[in-house]
Amino acid sequence: MNLWNDLLGNLAVVAIGTSLWTFCNQWAARRSSSLSTVLLSLFMALGSVAVMLMPFELQPGVYLDLRYTFIAVAGYFGGPLAIAMPVVAALVTRYYIGGTGLWIGVFHILLTAVSVLTIRSLFSKRRSLEHGLFALTITVPFSGTVGFAYMIAPQRWPVVFESVVAPVAVALMVSTLISSLAIVQERRRRAVTNENLIYRAIIEALPDCLNAKDLNGRFIAANPATAELMHADTITHLLGKTDVDFYPPDTAREFRNVELEFLKRAEPITIEQRFTLPSGNETWLSTLKAPIRDEAGAVVGIVTHNREITAQKQVEAQLALAQQRLKEAVSTMANGLAMFDAEGKLAFCNRQYLEMFPLTADVRQVGVSLRTIIKAAIVRGEDPMVHGCEDTMIERTFAALLTVGVREMQLADGRWIETRTRQTAENGALVVFTDITHIKDAETKLQLQNSILTRLAATDALTGLANRRAFDEALIENTLESGRGGHDVALLLIDVDCFKAYNDTYGHQAGDVCLQSVASCVKNVAAAFPKAHVARYGGEEIAVILPNLDADGALRAGERICTAIRSAGLVHETSEKGIVTASVGVAMMSRRQGRRITDLIEDADRELYRAKAGGRDQVRIGGIPTSGEMVSVGVIAANSAT
């Protein structure tokens, strides 16, 4: 009986210590969580010392008490910081008391501390500490009595277990459970209090209106924002009143009808309400209504959350207007417009984009991948297929269209499309398609005209041969090429014999026709020589540049020109030949000579003078005697025969 009395005394100390901490914790928790932990450690340390000073004797020199409850509660709810003081106090007190079970007592104290901290670590990571109370109430009796097995002889275990260990274990279990539940209840109460304070602070600071009404529409609770919306001085002036006291009758009646309709269904609803304030300003509210139910589930009121969305509605109206204008602008723009997302899927396009690609307009729909569109364009013959793999072409076109920059492409029907790609904020691509066919046509025509102008700028208008400017450029180019390649270049200067007399006799118009005929003869002969260049050198003189030709070849070319002009048979009564003839001077240039262009021209001009002085209608080259006399005699003979 004394054992149970001593245990009850220990239980009383546990209850008192827990109650004192619960009472003081209300004060400490308002200041800091650290102070609450320190107080828990202090009270549990004092409780440990108190029960150790009220032990019951198991055997001579061996005492039992409920110190492990205080250690367990401090460690489980306060952690390592809170358990330190009770453990130290228990160890010091146990050492002070002494006795034969000193080291077993120390072992029990340390085992309890380690076990409790282990359980706390497990349950604080996975779930709340409340879910670990069962494990705690089982562990404490075990860690507080397991050492008895080493103190008592095995043959006495059944007796001691029934008479001592079991009551102590039950007492430890009960005391730990009672103390833990009390602390849990205090933590819940404090959490609820804190939540209420937080909710109250939130509700009062909430810029939106939050209020509650009874079934008759009277305000029973409200926050300051509601009072401000209702133009009430304070929240107190709202309580007990209805919307009729603050709004025009029509507006108040409309609000009440919404509440009555809501009470029929008693389910949360969200609606938008528009009304006019007494000041005349139009106001929009986004309203959430939810039922207030009693414990039996019956509806006893309405909680309402109002958020003014007037500014939002104005912005929405402006946005809708802007979107409509943008839609009209996009739909009427001349260019095609397509927007693709980060995955290359079509997100938006206008009508012009579809009209540009009539063969695949049905494929170019929102959500379709650009790869699918490109493949359809190839299959249906809208996009010309180039040589190579179709998949490679699809990937190349896909990458090009989604890459920032400007690109031109020609469709199978001949149209040219320019694409301008810009990256969007969502890593997509905005592509503008412009039909530039007319620009391309204009560019082609312009290139053709430029080519014609270039050709005209280098052409003699009368003879159709290259002009002096083109001749100079060609001569420079050919002489430079001769220097690089080491081959010869022949220059032939051709002059119509007695041309002034021809003009005086037949007139300048006939002279022009004569020059055209001579030019044609020269051109026909020069056509047989690759890269030959024929130009009107000036007046009745014609120059021929013959690359890659030696002196013998150049001489034969000159003779062929003379023969061709004689063969034309143009009558020239004032010439001793009776027909139009020409004299040819030939000059040669090679890399070995190292001569200048001016030297070449002077040589050709000198040889031409020699041909004239030697009787005309002949070829002279670089001071080498020619068969000029023979040619001249032949021509005279031919004329006599004629």
XYZ file of C-alpha atoms in Angstrom:
642
model
C 0.000 0.000 0.000
C 2.892 2.357 0.774
C 4.225 1.755 -2.753
C 0.984 2.961 -4.344
C 0.845 5.951 -2.008
C 4.381 6.952 -3.001
C 3.520 6.522 -6.668
C 0.426 8.685 -6.269
C 2.566 11.334 -4.651
C 4.913 11.265 -7.626
C 1.901 11.533 -9.968
C 0.740 14.580 -8.059
C 4.129 16.233 -8.577
C 3.915 15.458 -12.294
C 0.442 17.006 -12.484
C 1.505 20.093 -10.531
C 4.668 20.634 -12.574
C 2.806 20.271 -15.855
C 0.045 22.619 -14.720
C 2.517 25.252 -13.573
C 4.329 25.171 -16.915
C 1.017 25.354 -18.801
C 0.020 28.405 -16.802
C 3.360 30.183 -17.196
C 3.667 29.230 -20.849
C 0.782 31.546 -21.720
C 2.928 34.422 -20.538
C 6.207 33.123 -21.980
C 4.854 32.225 -25.432
C 3.765 35.833 -26.011
C 7.374 36.932 -25.608
C 9.438 34.312 -27.451
C 9.517 30.623 -28.263
C 13.001 30.348 -26.706
C 11.688 31.582 -23.369
C 8.899 28.997 -23.517
C 11.485 26.250 -24.115
C 13.641 27.430 -21.212
C 10.642 27.463 -18.852
C 9.676 23.949 -19.947
C 13.223 22.765 -19.224
C 13.259 24.521 -15.853
C 9.898 23.162 -14.646
C 10.712 19.664 -15.805
C 14.099 19.840 -14.029
C 12.413 20.977 -10.798
C 9.815 18.236 -11.176
C 12.552 15.634 -11.636
C 14.308 16.752 -8.469
C 10.999 16.839 -6.547
C 9.976 13.269 -7.384
C 13.518 12.015 -6.735
C 13.251 13.452 -3.236
C 9.995 11.486 -2.777
C 11.115 7.976 -3.841
C 9.811 4.580 -2.767
C 12.247 1.858 -1.745
C 12.382 -1.308 -3.894
C 15.237 -2.956 -2.000
C 17.540 -1.596 0.618
C 19.445 1.203 -1.096
C 17.409 1.015 -4.353
C 14.773 3.726 -4.946
C 12.195 4.364 -7.705
C 10.428 7.538 -8.837
C 8.824 9.188 -11.910
C 11.807 11.313 -12.940
C 11.686 9.766 -16.431
C 8.320 11.377 -17.136
C 9.785 14.853 -16.712
C 12.848 13.993 -18.798
C 10.680 12.493 -21.536
C 8.221 15.414 -21.668
C 11.023 18.000 -21.766
C 12.925 16.195 -24.536
C 9.932 15.258 -26.659
C 8.279 18.680 -26.721
C 11.324 20.899 -26.252
C 14.136 19.058 -27.976
C 17.807 18.781 -26.971
C 17.874 22.256 -25.414
C 14.929 21.539 -23.118
C 16.058 18.055 -22.072
C 19.515 19.170 -20.998
C 18.485 20.766 -17.693
C 16.234 17.866 -16.477
C 18.917 15.301 -17.359
C 21.643 17.209 -15.544
C 19.380 17.797 -12.537
C 18.415 14.116 -12.416
C 22.037 12.942 -12.720
C 23.268 15.314 -10.008
C 20.399 14.413 -7.665
C 20.854 10.706 -8.262
C 24.563 10.987 -7.555
C 23.808 12.941 -4.399
C 21.342 10.306 -3.151
C 23.781 7.510 -3.886
C 22.846 3.876 -3.064
C 23.519 0.543 -4.677
C 21.523 1.328 -7.854
C 23.447 4.497 -8.719
C 24.827 3.356 -12.058
C 21.564 1.666 -13.039
C 19.790 4.963 -12.332
C 22.307 6.883 -14.438
C 21.838 4.307 -17.214
C 18.020 4.734 -17.047
C 18.308 8.539 -17.206
C 20.593 8.529 -20.225
C 18.639 5.763 -21.980
C 15.410 7.710 -21.524
C 16.978 10.890 -22.943
C 18.383 9.123 -25.995
C 15.145 7.195 -26.647
C 12.965 10.276 -26.380
C 15.136 12.365 -28.691
C 15.157 9.507 -31.211
C 11.355 9.293 -31.195
C 11.085 13.075 -31.508
C 13.423 13.039 -34.513
C 11.399 10.332 -36.239
C 7.984 11.904 -35.780
C 8.975 15.535 -36.275
C 10.259 14.687 -39.772
C 7.332 12.557 -40.924
C 4.293 13.809 -38.996
C 3.327 16.005 -36.075
C 4.563 15.202 -32.587
C 1.035 14.272 -31.511
C 1.216 11.101 -33.587
C 4.214 9.909 -31.599
C 2.555 9.991 -28.136
C 1.824 6.270 -28.189
C 5.463 5.453 -28.933
C 6.516 7.869 -26.198
C 4.257 6.340 -23.526
C 5.596 2.870 -24.390
C 9.253 3.863 -24.528
C 9.403 5.742 -21.198
C 8.269 2.781 -18.977
C 10.667 0.492 -20.823
C 13.697 2.808 -20.595
C 12.889 3.492 -16.916
C 12.614 -0.134 -15.773
C 14.750 -2.230 -18.128
C 17.721 -2.048 -15.762
C 15.906 -3.995 -13.055
C 16.713 -7.186 -14.885
C 20.378 -6.717 -13.958
C 19.727 -5.880 -10.280
C 17.389 -8.723 -9.337
C 18.103 -12.404 -9.406
C 16.285 -14.209 -12.205
C 14.338 -16.404 -9.797
C 12.777 -13.280 -8.276
C 11.749 -11.678 -11.603
C 8.102 -12.872 -11.539
C 7.553 -11.595 -8.025
C 9.318 -8.278 -8.506
C 7.688 -7.697 -11.905
C 4.201 -8.192 -10.488
C 4.704 -6.247 -7.276
C 7.058 -3.442 -8.349
C 8.004 -3.216 -12.028
C 4.447 -3.407 -13.364
C 3.075 -0.682 -11.034
C 6.079 1.557 -11.792
C 5.700 0.999 -15.537
C 1.974 1.758 -15.357
C 2.671 4.879 -13.300
C 5.301 6.055 -15.789
C 2.967 5.360 -18.664
C 0.021 7.166 -17.036
C 2.094 10.113 -15.871
C 3.769 10.501 -19.253
C 0.430 10.284 -21.045
C -1.282 12.774 -18.721
C 1.562 15.256 -18.870
C 1.907 14.898 -22.661
C -1.815 15.344 -23.246
C -1.823 18.441 -21.080
C 1.056 19.919 -23.064
C -0.558 18.931 -26.352
C -3.770 20.590 -25.245
C -1.868 23.723 -24.297
C -0.085 23.739 -27.672
C -3.413 23.338 -29.457
C -4.974 26.102 -27.412
C -2.035 28.360 -28.127
C -2.160 27.454 -31.851
C -5.896 28.219 -31.958
C -5.310 31.496 -30.153
C -2.554 32.424 -32.544
C -4.688 31.434 -35.510
C -7.569 33.531 -34.193
C -5.251 36.467 -33.748
C -3.844 35.961 -37.223
C -7.281 35.591 -38.771
C -8.513 38.674 -36.973
C -5.494 40.670 -38.091
C -5.937 39.431 -41.659
C -9.642 40.204 -41.693
C -9.117 43.676 -40.296
C -6.233 44.392 -42.692
C -8.040 42.837 -45.652
C -8.710 45.520 -48.251
C -11.714 43.526 -49.449
C -15.051 43.559 -47.691
C -15.808 40.586 -45.419
C -19.018 40.400 -43.437
C -21.622 38.041 -42.033
C -25.422 38.391 -41.966
C -28.223 36.515 -40.295
C -31.091 34.981 -42.211
C -32.946 38.322 -42.170
C -30.086 40.140 -43.881
C -28.854 41.964 -40.776
C -25.121 42.462 -40.309
C -23.747 40.432 -37.405
C -20.016 40.871 -38.171
C -17.897 42.959 -40.542
C -14.395 44.226 -41.144
C -13.338 47.876 -41.547
C -13.348 47.606 -45.355
C -17.051 46.756 -45.269
C -17.778 49.822 -43.146
C -15.837 51.964 -45.606
C -17.755 50.568 -48.599
C -21.082 51.122 -46.837
C -19.975 54.634 -45.781
C -20.554 53.732 -42.150
C -18.551 55.510 -39.464
C -17.470 52.328 -37.679
C -18.184 48.614 -37.708
C -20.554 49.110 -34.770
C -22.800 51.288 -36.920
C -23.232 48.351 -39.320
C -24.275 45.713 -36.796
C -28.001 45.019 -36.732
C -28.681 46.982 -39.919
C -29.410 45.842 -43.501
C -28.515 47.011 -46.981
C -31.658 49.163 -47.027
C -30.013 51.457 -44.494
C -27.085 52.200 -46.839
C -28.147 51.724 -50.476
C -30.959 53.027 -52.684
C -34.108 50.864 -52.469
C -33.655 49.308 -55.910
C -30.034 48.352 -55.214
C -30.860 47.022 -51.724
C -33.754 44.983 -53.125
C -31.507 43.483 -55.806
C -28.899 42.511 -53.185
C -31.582 40.925 -50.992
C -33.018 38.918 -53.896
C -29.545 37.472 -54.522
C -29.309 36.470 -50.840
C -32.737 34.828 -50.869
C -31.887 32.904 -54.012
C -28.635 31.809 -52.379
C -30.453 30.607 -49.219
C -32.633 28.319 -51.314
C -29.585 26.372 -52.517
C -27.309 27.053 -49.545
C -24.208 26.413 -51.650
C -21.264 28.777 -52.149
C -21.630 31.045 -55.177
C -19.522 33.718 -56.842
C -21.209 36.489 -58.790
C -20.410 39.927 -60.166
C -22.692 42.758 -59.090
C -22.988 46.192 -60.664
C -24.726 49.047 -58.909
C -24.692 52.812 -58.633
C -23.623 54.524 -55.436
C -25.603 57.492 -54.054
C -22.781 59.667 -55.430
C -23.692 58.486 -58.936
C -20.523 56.472 -59.514
C -20.955 53.051 -61.097
C -19.356 50.297 -58.994
C -18.603 46.637 -59.670
C -18.223 43.978 -56.952
C -17.015 40.413 -57.199
C -19.058 38.703 -54.495
C -18.534 35.320 -52.850
C -21.344 34.044 -50.613
C -21.081 30.964 -48.409
C -23.504 29.551 -45.803
C -22.911 29.689 -42.033
C -24.111 26.449 -40.421
C -24.683 25.452 -36.814
C -23.567 22.185 -35.246
C -26.628 20.431 -36.666
C -25.790 21.601 -40.189
C -28.652 24.071 -40.456
C -27.989 27.379 -42.218
C -28.035 30.232 -39.711
C -26.413 32.993 -41.743
C -24.446 34.150 -44.740
C -20.790 35.075 -44.945
C -20.007 37.454 -47.812
C -16.710 38.462 -49.352
C -16.871 41.503 -51.597
C -13.997 42.686 -53.738
C -14.394 45.891 -55.673
C -13.448 45.294 -59.298
C -14.497 48.599 -60.799
C -10.964 49.428 -61.939
C -10.564 45.884 -63.261
C -13.774 46.169 -65.262
C -12.625 49.463 -66.727
C -9.289 47.907 -67.682
C -11.092 44.883 -69.153
C -13.290 47.174 -71.232
C -10.250 49.081 -72.464
C -8.418 45.820 -73.136
C -11.392 44.405 -75.043
C -11.530 47.571 -77.133
C -7.772 47.431 -77.762
C -7.982 43.741 -78.678
C -10.834 44.438 -81.070
C -8.852 47.221 -82.706
C -5.778 45.009 -82.877
C -7.825 42.183 -84.377
C -9.231 44.531 -87.000
C -5.748 45.896 -87.745
C -4.239 42.413 -88.036
C -7.104 41.169 -90.195
C -6.783 44.092 -92.614
C -2.994 44.251 -92.842
C -1.471 43.361 -96.191
C 1.083 40.970 -94.712
C 0.543 37.489 -93.409
C 1.142 37.067 -89.679
C 1.798 33.813 -87.826
C 2.897 33.185 -84.254
C 4.499 29.921 -83.164
C 5.083 28.762 -79.580
C 8.353 27.476 -78.128
C 7.604 23.973 -79.512
C 7.016 25.262 -83.026
C 3.222 24.903 -82.949
C 1.031 27.526 -84.624
C -0.500 29.718 -81.920
C -2.088 32.458 -84.043
C -2.426 33.545 -87.667
C -4.404 36.094 -89.636
C -6.504 35.723 -92.763
C -3.793 37.009 -95.098
C -1.435 34.249 -93.951
C -3.953 31.605 -95.000
C -4.656 33.352 -98.299
C -0.927 33.338 -99.147
C -0.869 29.535 -98.967
C -4.190 28.364 -100.478
C -3.064 24.777 -101.068
C -2.333 24.192 -97.364
C -4.714 26.669 -95.704
C -6.667 23.797 -94.163
C -3.493 22.479 -92.496
C -2.358 25.849 -91.135
C -4.554 25.756 -88.049
C -3.826 26.695 -84.434
C -2.056 23.861 -82.617
C -0.525 22.288 -85.743
C 3.252 21.853 -85.752
C 5.263 23.880 -88.262
C 6.944 20.642 -89.391
C 3.530 19.243 -90.345
C 2.742 22.434 -92.283
C 6.057 22.328 -94.173
C 5.589 18.663 -95.053
C 2.071 19.320 -96.358
C 3.400 22.201 -98.485
C 5.992 19.888 -100.055
C 3.561 17.003 -100.628
C 0.903 19.263 -102.161
C 3.381 21.040 -104.430
C 3.156 24.445 -102.774
C 6.786 24.462 -101.686
C 9.191 23.252 -104.398
C 11.121 20.127 -103.454
C 14.854 20.501 -103.908
C 17.292 17.656 -104.398
C 17.941 15.764 -101.189
C 16.102 14.132 -98.319
C 12.602 15.413 -97.577
C 13.162 15.180 -93.802
C 16.360 17.205 -94.106
C 14.549 19.911 -96.067
C 11.744 20.016 -93.490
C 14.190 20.448 -90.608
C 16.198 23.070 -92.494
C 13.074 25.098 -93.336
C 11.734 24.662 -89.788
C 14.938 26.023 -88.259
C 15.153 28.898 -90.752
C 11.583 30.110 -90.176
C 11.957 30.089 -86.377
C 15.374 31.772 -86.384
C 15.470 35.541 -85.941
C 16.234 37.252 -89.238
C 14.987 37.874 -92.788
C 14.619 35.105 -95.359
C 13.330 34.917 -98.938
C 11.750 31.837 -100.461
C 10.174 31.092 -103.820
C 7.028 29.009 -104.014
C 6.328 26.453 -106.683
C 3.935 28.831 -108.480
C 6.749 31.365 -108.920
C 5.721 33.750 -106.147
C 8.413 35.119 -103.853
C 7.703 35.366 -100.100
C 9.836 37.287 -97.621
C 9.720 36.168 -93.969
C 10.769 38.341 -91.051
C 11.125 36.429 -87.786
C 11.199 37.951 -84.319
C 11.461 36.085 -81.017
C 8.571 36.374 -78.548
C 8.780 36.677 -74.773
C 7.739 33.008 -74.442
C 10.680 31.829 -76.610
C 8.353 31.432 -79.537
C 8.540 33.165 -82.914
C 6.469 35.869 -84.614
C 6.793 35.589 -88.394
C 5.616 38.233 -90.873
C 5.057 36.935 -94.432
C 5.237 39.469 -97.282
C 4.571 38.767 -100.955
C 7.557 40.377 -102.708
C 6.919 38.915 -106.156
C 6.432 42.367 -107.671
C 9.670 43.529 -106.027
C 11.530 40.519 -107.414
C 10.067 41.174 -110.871
C 11.146 44.790 -110.631
C 14.631 43.698 -109.515
C 14.882 41.343 -112.499
C 13.785 44.067 -114.889
C 16.191 46.493 -113.273
C 19.053 44.026 -113.576
C 18.169 43.489 -117.227
C 18.050 47.232 -117.842
C 21.336 47.701 -116.029
C 22.843 44.956 -118.149
C 21.562 46.676 -121.295
C 22.830 50.037 -120.118
C 26.184 48.534 -119.270
C 26.369 46.962 -122.689
C 25.291 50.188 -124.364
C 27.842 52.144 -122.381
C 30.529 49.850 -123.797
C 29.116 49.679 -127.363
C 29.591 51.924 -130.360
C 26.158 53.044 -131.503
C 26.970 53.042 -135.223
C 28.822 49.778 -135.731
C 27.579 47.742 -132.775
C 31.180 47.010 -131.827
C 32.733 47.754 -128.489
C 33.626 51.425 -128.045
C 36.964 52.993 -127.225
C 36.366 52.821 -123.486
C 35.596 49.073 -123.627
C 38.650 48.613 -125.872
C 40.950 50.264 -123.333
C 39.622 48.075 -120.526
C 39.912 44.919 -122.632
C 43.462 45.781 -123.686
C 44.545 46.330 -120.083
C 42.913 43.072 -118.985
C 44.487 41.055 -121.800
C 47.969 42.498 -121.360
C 47.840 41.790 -117.625
C 46.705 38.250 -118.353
C 49.577 37.960 -120.837
C 52.018 38.969 -118.135
C 50.618 36.389 -115.702
C 50.212 33.531 -118.200
C 53.249 34.132 -120.425
C 51.294 34.013 -123.700
C 51.345 36.502 -126.598
C 48.748 39.129 -127.429
C 48.208 40.509 -130.914
C 46.773 43.958 -131.559
C 45.382 44.728 -135.023
C 44.567 48.302 -136.049
C 42.335 48.399 -139.178
C 41.721 51.571 -141.178
C 39.383 51.919 -144.188
C 41.388 53.120 -147.174
C 40.479 56.485 -148.648
C 37.464 56.810 -146.379
C 37.414 60.624 -146.479
C 37.123 60.474 -150.249
C 34.309 57.933 -149.852
C 32.396 60.319 -147.590
C 32.989 63.221 -149.934
C 31.750 61.183 -152.889
C 28.803 59.316 -151.446
C 27.899 61.330 -148.367
C 28.170 60.691 -144.682
C 25.081 58.498 -144.538
C 26.617 56.156 -147.094
C 29.849 56.397 -145.143
C 28.059 55.168 -142.037
C 26.685 52.202 -143.999
C 30.173 51.511 -145.273
C 31.603 51.500 -141.752
C 28.857 49.149 -140.595
C 29.662 46.741 -143.433
C 33.396 46.847 -142.672
C 32.709 46.304 -138.963
C 30.579 43.282 -139.800
C 33.360 41.810 -141.917
C 35.908 42.292 -139.158
C 33.590 40.872 -136.545
C 32.892 37.761 -138.614
C 36.594 37.079 -139.082
C 37.373 37.687 -135.379
C 34.614 35.262 -134.341
C 36.891 32.392 -135.365
C 39.396 33.363 -132.657
C 38.565 32.536 -129.017
C 38.386 35.550 -126.701
C 38.811 37.976 -129.588
C 37.751 41.537 -128.805
C 36.639 43.873 -131.633
C 36.160 47.621 -131.018
C 35.753 50.845 -132.961
C 38.982 52.593 -132.167
C 37.987 55.932 -133.640
C 36.639 57.377 -136.894
C 37.093 54.724 -139.568
C 39.591 52.740 -137.470
C 38.748 49.369 -135.933
C 40.915 47.539 -133.365
C 41.055 43.795 -132.776
C 42.665 42.178 -129.721
C 43.612 38.526 -130.268
C 44.980 36.747 -127.173
C 47.041 33.550 -127.314
C 48.123 34.177 -130.899
C 51.663 34.286 -132.298
C 52.969 36.583 -135.036
C 52.178 34.203 -137.901
C 48.649 33.712 -136.691
C 48.162 37.450 -136.250
C 49.450 38.065 -139.821
C 47.027 35.501 -141.244
C 44.179 37.040 -139.271
C 44.967 40.450 -140.739
C 45.063 39.019 -144.253
C 41.688 37.348 -143.705
C 40.231 40.673 -142.625
C 41.555 42.400 -145.734
C 40.152 39.601 -147.887
C 36.734 39.760 -146.174
C 36.459 43.526 -146.728
C 37.473 43.204 -150.406
C 34.997 40.375 -150.832
C 32.187 42.640 -149.640
C 32.585 44.477 -153.003
C 31.574 47.899 -151.787
C 32.071 50.268 -154.767
C 34.568 53.094 -154.193
C 35.070 55.030 -157.446
C 37.579 57.458 -156.019
C 39.887 54.677 -154.802
C 42.518 53.234 -157.095
C 41.170 49.798 -156.056
C 37.670 50.567 -157.275
C 36.214 48.989 -154.149
C 36.401 49.611 -150.424
C 39.579 48.133 -148.913
C 41.368 48.385 -145.592
C 44.918 48.419 -144.305
C 46.007 46.521 -141.165
C 48.840 47.213 -138.734
C 49.781 44.400 -136.319
C 51.777 44.641 -133.081
C 52.716 41.808 -130.708
C 53.217 41.746 -126.950
C 54.640 38.936 -124.834
C 55.812 38.572 -121.230
C 59.413 38.306 -122.478
C 59.336 41.728 -124.086
C 58.294 43.620 -120.971
C 56.591 46.296 -123.102
C 53.965 48.808 -122.132
C 50.461 49.147 -123.546
C 51.341 52.472 -125.111
C 54.247 50.795 -126.887
C 51.908 48.178 -128.283
C 49.477 50.757 -129.616
C 52.278 52.870 -131.096
C 53.732 49.806 -132.850
C 50.371 48.839 -134.296
C 49.736 52.413 -135.439
C 53.205 52.590 -137.039
C 52.631 49.335 -138.914
C 49.274 50.626 -140.076
C 51.009 53.718 -141.472
C 53.490 51.472 -143.272
C 50.624 49.480 -144.749
C 49.074 52.705 -146.008
C 52.361 53.980 -147.358
C 53.047 50.657 -149.028
C 49.961 50.858 -151.224
C 47.064 50.114 -148.838
C 44.930 46.924 -148.757
C 47.712 45.053 -146.999
C 48.984 43.902 -143.600
C 52.210 45.004 -141.930
C 53.584 43.513 -138.702
C 56.471 44.624 -136.496
C 58.759 45.702 -139.387
C 58.620 42.218 -140.969
C 58.205 42.369 -144.798
C 54.885 41.022 -145.892
C 53.339 39.936 -149.148
C 51.684 43.310 -149.339
C 52.831 43.905 -152.867
C 51.487 40.576 -153.927
C 48.195 41.276 -152.226
C 47.986 44.694 -153.814
C 48.741 43.324 -157.317
C 46.173 40.651 -156.847
C 43.575 43.160 -155.931
C 44.425 45.359 -158.934
C 44.173 42.361 -161.160
C 40.877 41.467 -159.711
C 39.582 44.993 -160.207
C 40.783 45.009 -163.847
C 38.976 41.799 -164.483
C 35.859 43.248 -162.987
